[in-house]
Coordinates of C-alpha atoms and ligand atoms in Angstrom, one line a residue:
M44 CA -56.0 28.5 192.4
A45 CA -56.0 32.3 193.3
H46 CA -52.8 34.1 193.3
A47 CA -51.9 36.3 196.6
P48 CA -51.8 39.9 195.9
R49 CA -48.4 41.3 194.9
E50 CA -46.7 42.9 198.0
P51 CA -46.1 47.0 197.1
Q52 CA -42.6 47.2 196.0
A53 CA -40.3 49.2 198.4
P54 CA -39.1 52.1 196.7
H55 CA -35.9 51.8 194.8
D56 CA -32.7 53.8 195.5
P57 CA -32.2 56.5 193.1
I58 CA -30.0 55.8 189.6
R59 CA -27.3 57.9 189.5
V60 CA -26.7 59.4 186.4
A61 CA -23.2 61.0 185.1
L62 CA -23.2 63.2 181.9
I63 CA -19.9 63.4 179.9
G64 CA -20.0 66.3 177.6
C65 CA -22.6 69.1 177.8
G66 CA -22.8 70.8 174.3
V67 CA -25.9 70.9 172.4
V68 CA -27.3 67.3 173.0
G69 CA -25.8 66.9 176.6
S70 CA -27.4 70.2 178.1
S71 CA -30.8 69.1 176.3
V72 CA -30.8 65.6 178.2
A73 CA -29.3 67.7 181.3
R74 CA -32.5 70.1 180.9
L75 CA -35.2 67.3 179.9
L76 CA -33.9 65.1 183.0
V77 CA -34.6 68.1 185.3
D78 CA -37.9 69.2 183.8
H79 CA -39.5 65.6 183.5
A80 CA -38.0 64.2 186.7
E81 CA -41.3 63.4 188.1
D82 CA -42.6 61.2 185.0
L83 CA -39.4 59.8 184.4
A84 CA -39.3 58.5 187.9
A85 CA -42.8 57.0 187.7
R86 CA -41.8 55.1 184.5
V87 CA -38.5 53.8 185.9
G88 CA -39.6 53.0 189.3
A89 CA -36.9 55.1 190.6
R90 CA -35.7 58.6 190.8
L91 CA -33.0 59.4 188.0
E92 CA -30.2 61.5 190.0
L93 CA -27.8 63.5 188.0
V94 CA -24.6 63.1 190.0
G95 CA -22.3 65.1 187.5
I96 CA -21.6 66.5 184.3
A97 CA -18.2 66.4 182.8
V98 CA -17.0 69.3 180.8
R99 CA -13.7 70.8 179.8
R100 CA -14.3 74.4 181.4
P101 CA -16.1 73.4 184.5
E102 CA -15.8 76.9 185.6
R103 CA -17.9 78.5 182.5
P104 CA -21.4 79.9 183.6
R105 CA -24.1 77.8 181.7
P106 CA -27.3 79.5 182.4
E107 CA -29.0 77.1 179.6
V108 CA -28.2 74.0 182.0
P109 CA -30.9 74.2 185.0
V110 CA -28.5 72.4 187.5
D111 CA -26.7 73.2 190.4
A112 CA -23.3 74.6 189.2
A113 CA -21.4 72.1 191.6
L114 CA -22.4 69.4 189.5
F115 CA -20.0 70.5 186.9
T116 CA -16.8 68.8 187.1
G117 CA -13.4 68.6 184.7
D118 CA -12.6 65.0 186.0
A119 CA -14.8 62.6 183.6
A120 CA -12.7 59.8 184.9
D121 CA -13.7 60.4 188.6
L122 CA -17.4 60.9 187.4
V123 CA -17.6 57.5 185.4
T124 CA -16.5 55.5 188.7
R125 CA -19.6 57.0 190.6
A126 CA -22.6 56.4 188.7
D127 CA -25.1 53.8 187.6
I128 CA -25.6 55.2 183.9
V129 CA -22.9 57.1 182.2
V130 CA -24.2 59.0 179.2
E131 CA -21.3 59.8 176.7
V132 CA -22.2 62.9 174.6
V133 CA -18.8 64.2 173.7
G134 CA -18.2 62.4 170.5
G135 CA -14.8 61.1 168.9
L136 CA -12.8 58.2 169.7
E137 CA -10.7 59.3 172.6
P138 CA -11.2 59.9 175.5
A139 CA -14.8 58.7 175.0
R140 CA -13.7 54.7 174.3
S141 CA -11.5 54.8 177.3
L142 CA -14.5 56.4 179.5
I143 CA -17.2 54.4 178.4
L144 CA -15.0 51.1 179.0
S145 CA -13.5 52.3 182.6
A146 CA -17.6 53.3 183.3
M147 CA -18.6 49.7 182.4
E148 CA -15.7 48.2 184.5
H149 CA -17.0 50.1 187.3
G150 CA -20.5 48.7 186.9
A151 CA -22.3 51.3 185.2
S152 CA -24.7 51.0 182.1
V153 CA -23.8 53.5 179.4
V154 CA -25.6 55.5 176.8
T155 CA -24.2 56.9 173.8
A156 CA -24.7 59.0 170.9
N157 CA -21.0 58.2 169.3
K158 CA -21.7 56.7 166.0
A159 CA -17.9 57.4 164.8
L160 CA -16.8 55.1 167.8
L161 CA -19.5 52.7 167.5
A162 CA -18.5 52.2 163.8
E163 CA -14.7 52.2 164.5
D164 CA -14.7 50.1 167.3
G165 CA -18.3 48.7 168.4
P166 CA -17.3 45.0 168.8
T167 CA -14.8 45.9 171.6
L168 CA -17.7 48.0 173.5
Y169 CA -20.2 45.4 172.7
A170 CA -17.9 42.5 174.1
A171 CA -17.0 44.6 177.3
A172 CA -20.6 45.1 178.1
D173 CA -21.4 41.6 177.8
G174 CA -18.7 40.4 179.7
L175 CA -19.4 42.9 182.5
G176 CA -23.3 42.4 182.3
V177 CA -24.1 45.9 181.9
D178 CA -26.3 48.0 179.2
L179 CA -24.9 49.6 175.9
Y180 CA -27.4 51.6 174.3
Y181 CA -26.8 54.2 171.4
E182 CA -30.2 54.8 169.7
A183 CA -29.0 58.3 169.2
A184 CA -26.3 57.7 167.3
V185 CA -28.1 56.9 164.1
A186 CA -30.9 59.5 162.6
G187 CA -31.1 61.7 165.9
A188 CA -34.8 61.5 167.3
I189 CA -36.1 58.5 164.7
P190 CA -36.4 55.1 166.4
I191 CA -34.7 52.7 164.4
L192 CA -32.0 50.6 166.1
R193 CA -34.2 49.2 168.6
P194 CA -37.0 48.6 166.1
I195 CA -34.3 46.4 164.2
R196 CA -32.7 45.1 167.3
E197 CA -35.9 44.4 169.0
S198 CA -39.1 44.7 167.2
L199 CA -37.7 42.8 164.0
A200 CA -35.8 40.1 165.7
G201 CA -38.4 37.5 164.6
D202 CA -38.2 38.8 161.0
E203 CA -35.6 38.5 158.3
V204 CA -34.1 41.9 157.2
T205 CA -33.1 42.2 153.4
K206 CA -32.6 45.7 153.1
V207 CA -32.4 49.3 154.9
M208 CA -31.8 52.2 153.0
G209 CA -31.7 55.6 154.5
V210 CA -31.4 59.1 154.0
V211 CA -29.4 59.5 157.4
N212 CA -27.3 63.0 157.0
G213 CA -29.5 65.7 157.3
T214 CA -26.8 68.5 156.1
T215 CA -26.3 66.4 152.5
N216 CA -29.9 66.0 152.5
F217 CA -30.8 69.5 152.9
V218 CA -27.9 70.9 150.2
L219 CA -29.2 68.2 147.5
D220 CA -33.1 69.3 148.2
A221 CA -32.0 73.0 147.9
M222 CA -29.9 72.0 144.2
D223 CA -33.1 70.4 143.4
T224 CA -35.6 73.3 144.4
T225 CA -33.0 76.1 143.0
G226 CA -31.2 74.5 139.8
A227 CA -28.0 76.0 142.0
G228 CA -24.6 74.2 141.9
F229 CA -22.9 72.2 144.8
A230 CA -20.6 74.6 146.0
E231 CA -23.1 77.6 146.2
T232 CA -25.6 75.6 147.9
V233 CA -23.2 74.4 150.6
E234 CA -22.1 78.1 151.1
R235 CA -25.8 78.9 151.6
A236 CA -26.4 75.7 154.0
Q237 CA -23.4 77.4 156.2
A238 CA -25.2 80.6 156.4
L239 CA -28.4 79.4 157.6
G240 CA -26.4 77.1 160.0
Y241 CA -27.5 73.6 158.2
A242 CA -23.6 72.8 157.4
E243 CA -20.7 72.9 159.3
A244 CA -18.0 75.5 159.0
D245 CA -15.8 72.4 157.9
P246 CA -18.7 70.2 156.4
T247 CA -16.3 67.2 155.3
A248 CA -17.9 64.8 157.6
D249 CA -21.2 65.3 156.0
V250 CA -20.5 66.0 152.3
E251 CA -17.8 63.2 151.9
G252 CA -20.2 60.8 153.5
F253 CA -18.1 59.6 156.4
D254 CA -21.4 60.6 158.6
A255 CA -23.6 58.6 156.8
A256 CA -21.3 55.8 156.5
A257 CA -20.6 55.3 160.1
K258 CA -24.4 55.3 160.7
A259 CA -24.3 52.7 157.6
A260 CA -21.9 50.2 159.6
I261 CA -24.2 50.5 162.6
L262 CA -27.5 49.8 160.9
A263 CA -25.8 47.0 158.7
S264 CA -24.5 45.1 162.0
L265 CA -27.8 45.4 163.6
A266 CA -29.9 44.2 160.4
F267 CA -27.6 41.4 159.5
H268 CA -26.3 40.2 162.7
T269 CA -22.8 40.7 161.2
R270 CA -19.6 43.0 162.3
V271 CA -19.5 45.8 159.9
S272 CA -17.3 48.7 160.6
S273 CA -16.8 51.8 158.8
A274 CA -13.8 50.6 156.9
D275 CA -16.0 47.9 155.3
V276 CA -18.6 50.7 153.9
H277 CA -18.1 51.8 150.2
R278 CA -18.4 55.7 150.4
E279 CA -18.9 58.3 148.1
G280 CA -20.0 62.1 148.9
I281 CA -22.0 64.3 147.1
T282 CA -19.1 66.8 146.3
E283 CA -19.3 65.6 142.6
V284 CA -22.9 65.9 142.0
T285 CA -23.7 68.7 139.7
A286 CA -26.6 70.7 138.6
A287 CA -26.5 68.5 135.3
D288 CA -27.3 65.3 137.6
I289 CA -30.1 67.2 139.4
A290 CA -31.4 67.9 136.1
A291 CA -31.1 64.7 134.7
A292 CA -33.0 63.1 137.6
T293 CA -35.7 65.6 137.1
Q294 CA -36.0 64.7 133.5
M295 CA -36.3 61.1 135.0
G296 CA -39.3 62.0 137.4
S297 CA -36.5 61.5 139.9
V298 CA -34.7 63.0 142.9
V299 CA -31.0 62.7 144.1
K300 CA -30.4 61.6 147.5
L301 CA -27.3 60.7 149.4
L302 CA -28.3 57.0 150.6
A303 CA -26.8 54.7 153.3
I304 CA -28.0 51.3 151.5
C305 CA -27.3 47.9 153.7
E306 CA -28.6 45.0 151.6
R307 CA -28.6 41.4 152.1
V308 CA -27.3 39.7 148.8
R309 CA -28.4 36.2 147.8
G310 CA -25.4 34.4 146.2
A311 CA -24.7 30.5 145.0
D312 CA -22.3 30.6 147.9
G313 CA -25.0 31.8 150.4
D314 CA -25.8 35.2 151.6
A315 CA -23.5 38.3 151.9
V316 CA -24.0 41.6 152.9
S317 CA -23.3 45.0 150.8
V318 CA -23.3 48.4 152.6
R319 CA -22.6 51.5 150.7
V320 CA -23.2 55.2 150.7
H321 CA -23.5 57.2 147.6
P322 CA -25.7 59.5 145.8
A323 CA -28.5 57.6 143.6
M324 CA -31.5 58.8 141.6
I325 CA -34.9 57.4 143.2
P326 CA -38.5 58.0 141.9
R327 CA -40.3 60.8 143.2
T328 CA -42.9 58.4 143.9
H329 CA -40.5 56.4 146.5
P330 CA -41.0 57.3 150.0
L331 CA -37.6 58.5 150.8
A332 CA -38.1 61.0 147.8
S333 CA -40.4 62.9 150.3
V334 CA -37.7 63.7 152.6
R335 CA -36.9 67.2 152.3
E336 CA -34.8 69.8 153.9
A337 CA -32.7 68.3 156.6
Y338 CA -34.9 65.5 157.8
N339 CA -33.8 61.9 157.9
A340 CA -35.6 58.7 157.1
V341 CA -34.7 55.0 157.3
F342 CA -36.8 52.6 154.7
V343 CA -36.4 48.6 156.0
E344 CA -37.9 45.5 153.9
A345 CA -38.2 42.5 155.8
N346 CA -39.2 39.2 154.7
A347 CA -42.4 38.9 156.8
A348 CA -43.1 42.7 157.7
G349 CA -42.7 44.0 154.1
Q350 CA -41.7 47.6 153.9
L351 CA -41.2 50.0 156.7
M352 CA -40.4 53.5 156.7
F353 CA -39.3 55.6 159.9
Y354 CA -39.3 59.5 159.6
G355 CA -38.1 62.6 161.6
R356 CA -35.5 64.8 162.9
G357 CA -31.9 63.4 162.6
A358 CA -30.1 66.0 164.5
G359 CA -30.4 69.0 166.9
G360 CA -30.2 69.2 170.7
D361 CA -33.9 68.3 171.9
P362 CA -34.7 65.5 169.2
T363 CA -31.3 63.9 169.8
A364 CA -31.6 64.2 173.4
S365 CA -35.4 62.5 173.2
A366 CA -33.5 59.3 171.8
V367 CA -31.0 59.5 174.4
L368 CA -33.6 60.0 177.1
G369 CA -35.6 56.9 176.2
D370 CA -32.1 54.8 176.2
I371 CA -31.7 56.2 179.7
V372 CA -35.2 55.3 180.7
A373 CA -34.9 51.8 179.1
V374 CA -31.3 51.0 181.0
A375 CA -32.7 52.6 184.3
R376 CA -35.7 50.2 183.9
H377 CA -33.4 47.3 183.6
R378 CA -31.6 48.2 186.7
V379 CA -34.6 48.4 189.0
A380 CA -35.9 44.9 187.5
G381 CA -32.6 43.4 187.6
G382 CA -30.8 42.2 184.3
R383 CA -29.9 43.9 181.1
G384 CA -31.5 44.3 177.8
P385 CA -31.0 42.5 174.4
N386 CA -27.5 42.6 173.1
E387 CA -25.9 42.7 169.8
S388 CA -25.1 39.7 168.1
A389 CA -22.9 38.9 165.3
Y390 CA -23.9 34.9 164.8
A391 CA -24.5 35.3 161.0
E392 CA -20.8 36.6 160.3
L393 CA -21.9 37.1 156.8
P394 CA -19.3 38.0 154.4
I395 CA -19.1 41.7 152.8
V396 CA -19.0 42.1 149.1
D397 CA -16.8 44.4 147.6
M398 CA -18.3 47.6 145.8
G399 CA -17.1 46.1 142.4
S400 CA -19.4 42.9 142.9
A401 CA -22.3 44.7 144.4
L402 CA -25.2 44.6 141.6
T403 CA -26.3 48.3 141.0
R404 CA -28.2 50.3 138.0
Y405 CA -26.5 53.5 136.2
H406 CA -28.2 56.0 134.6
I407 CA -25.9 57.7 132.0
S408 CA -26.4 60.9 130.3
L409 CA -24.1 61.3 127.1
A410 CA -23.8 64.1 124.4
V411 CA -22.8 62.3 121.4
A412 CA -22.5 63.0 117.6
D413 CA -25.9 62.5 115.6
R414 CA -24.5 60.5 112.7
P415 CA -25.0 56.8 111.4
G416 CA -23.5 54.1 113.3
V417 CA -23.0 55.9 117.0
L418 CA -25.7 54.2 118.7
A419 CA -24.6 51.2 117.6
Q420 CA -20.9 52.1 119.0
V421 CA -22.5 53.0 122.2
A422 CA -24.4 50.0 122.5
T423 CA -21.4 47.8 121.9
A424 CA -19.5 49.3 124.9
F425 CA -22.1 48.1 127.0
A426 CA -22.5 44.7 125.5
E427 CA -18.9 44.2 125.7
H428 CA -19.1 45.0 129.6
G429 CA -21.8 42.4 129.9
V430 CA -24.2 45.2 130.9
S431 CA -27.9 45.2 129.8
I432 CA -29.5 48.3 128.9
E433 CA -32.9 48.6 130.2
T434 CA -34.1 51.9 128.4
V435 CA -32.4 54.3 125.7
R436 CA -33.9 57.7 125.1
Q437 CA -32.6 59.9 122.5
Q438 CA -33.1 63.8 122.9
V439 CA -33.0 66.5 120.4
V440 CA -30.7 69.3 121.3
S441 CA -29.9 72.6 119.9
T442 CA -26.4 72.3 119.2
E443 CA -25.8 71.3 115.5
G444 CA -24.7 67.8 114.8
Q445 CA -25.2 66.4 118.5
A446 CA -27.5 64.3 120.5
H447 CA -28.1 63.5 123.9
L448 CA -28.8 59.9 124.8
V449 CA -30.1 58.8 128.1
V450 CA -29.3 55.3 129.1
V451 CA -30.6 53.4 132.2
T452 CA -29.3 50.2 132.7
H453 CA -30.5 46.9 134.2
E454 CA -28.5 45.6 137.5
A455 CA -24.9 44.7 136.7
P456 CA -21.8 44.4 139.0
D457 CA -21.0 47.8 139.9
A458 CA -17.3 47.3 138.5
A459 CA -18.7 46.6 135.0
L460 CA -20.7 49.8 135.0
S461 CA -18.1 51.8 136.0
A462 CA -15.9 50.2 133.4
T463 CA -18.6 50.8 130.9
V464 CA -18.8 54.5 131.7
D465 CA -14.6 54.7 131.1
A466 CA -15.2 53.0 127.7
L467 CA -18.2 55.4 126.6
A468 CA -16.0 58.5 127.7
A469 CA -13.2 57.3 125.5
L470 CA -15.1 56.8 122.2
D471 CA -14.5 59.5 119.9
T472 CA -18.3 59.7 119.1
V473 CA -19.1 60.7 122.8
D474 CA -18.5 64.3 123.2
E475 CA -19.2 64.3 126.8
V476 CA -20.5 62.2 129.5
V477 CA -23.3 64.5 130.9
S478 CA -24.1 62.6 134.3
V479 CA -23.6 59.2 135.5
M480 CA -25.8 58.3 138.5
R481 CA -26.5 55.2 140.4
V482 CA -30.5 54.3 140.1
E483 CA -32.2 53.0 143.5
G484 CA -35.7 52.5 144.8
S485 CA -37.4 51.0 141.4
Ligands
HSE609 N1 -24.6 66.0 161.1 C1 -25.5 65.0 161.1 C2 -26.3 65.3 159.9 C3 -25.9 65.0 162.4 O1 -26.1 66.3 158.9 O2 -27.4 64.9 159.8 C4 -25.6 64.3 163.2 O3 -25.3 62.8 162.9

């Protein structure tokens, strides 16, 4: 039977977009909305009408944002009540959380880049979006321009993700990459990164791993259908990484990266999840080793798909705005077609393993006395903690009576490995624990 031709659709009312925040990302979003208005309207099926931009100082001239000055307002609470899509790019917990909740209560869908809020209190926001039947999209919250959340949530929805491992903080990657290239220490490299604009004046959130931990929580929640908050993430930053660690990695044909690792762990009692952020050595042949400077990348392993790699810019106005605009188009399309996009699910409710029980591998470099029985003593410390050695290498050093031992372990509970390091440091034949670094990706 022939189908009747479809009636041409009546033009849809404009979709009202409100912007909360007009910093580096917000001003790029506003500019791109204006510059690409015609294309965006064609893709959505309705015009995207910018109805207001909430800022702290609405009277300040902003020539970089090509919109009517009357659109700027200091009243964000009012603005979120008169939009179909609210875009939150101010960051921080409050007032962002209250504004997002109010926007949803007034029927708006929300697009946000606020990783700290999602990692801290995502379930409250997801539940509100579900209950109110609106979208909450946040592609820009993890790894800037890189499409990674929708691929995990939607493209891989039919697969079983087993591991997500990412370089998700550009500042720390820039610092570690520069330390690798120049041989310089941490402190002087951070100063250089600050001078070049790659590190904030207060770099704590980046170098202590808070930013990466928030992103790890979001990635793990989506990958494993389990609620993971920042408090569940084991976090170590890069402030303790030394030039000796970088040199030790170089000798191993490896490179040091700050990794966000989200892993499905198979256990006798069922699956669990390990989520951690720490520096680790990875072989220079691993795809993540090629991520240089301030770039980001996320490496995903799934049962059926195998290995996948997502690479690109993790920060910056236009790259982050690209992800925000993609979300705006997606939720605007849902408004035009009716309905909403796929939501978060936490049905698996997998337990989260503590760091001490997570299985890791260590690379340990020791300066020891070069005399009979020392290797046996060192080996005994490993054996007493149930840690199996994969390789051990002795290096000749110029210091009289001293040798360097480089030990790489097999996988063992992290607590056992860390206790082994303490035991080694206490041996009177060990002059110095030169470097300790976890090993990943091999
Ligand atoms: N400060 C972050 C970074 C960018 O260095 O990657 C925003 O998440």
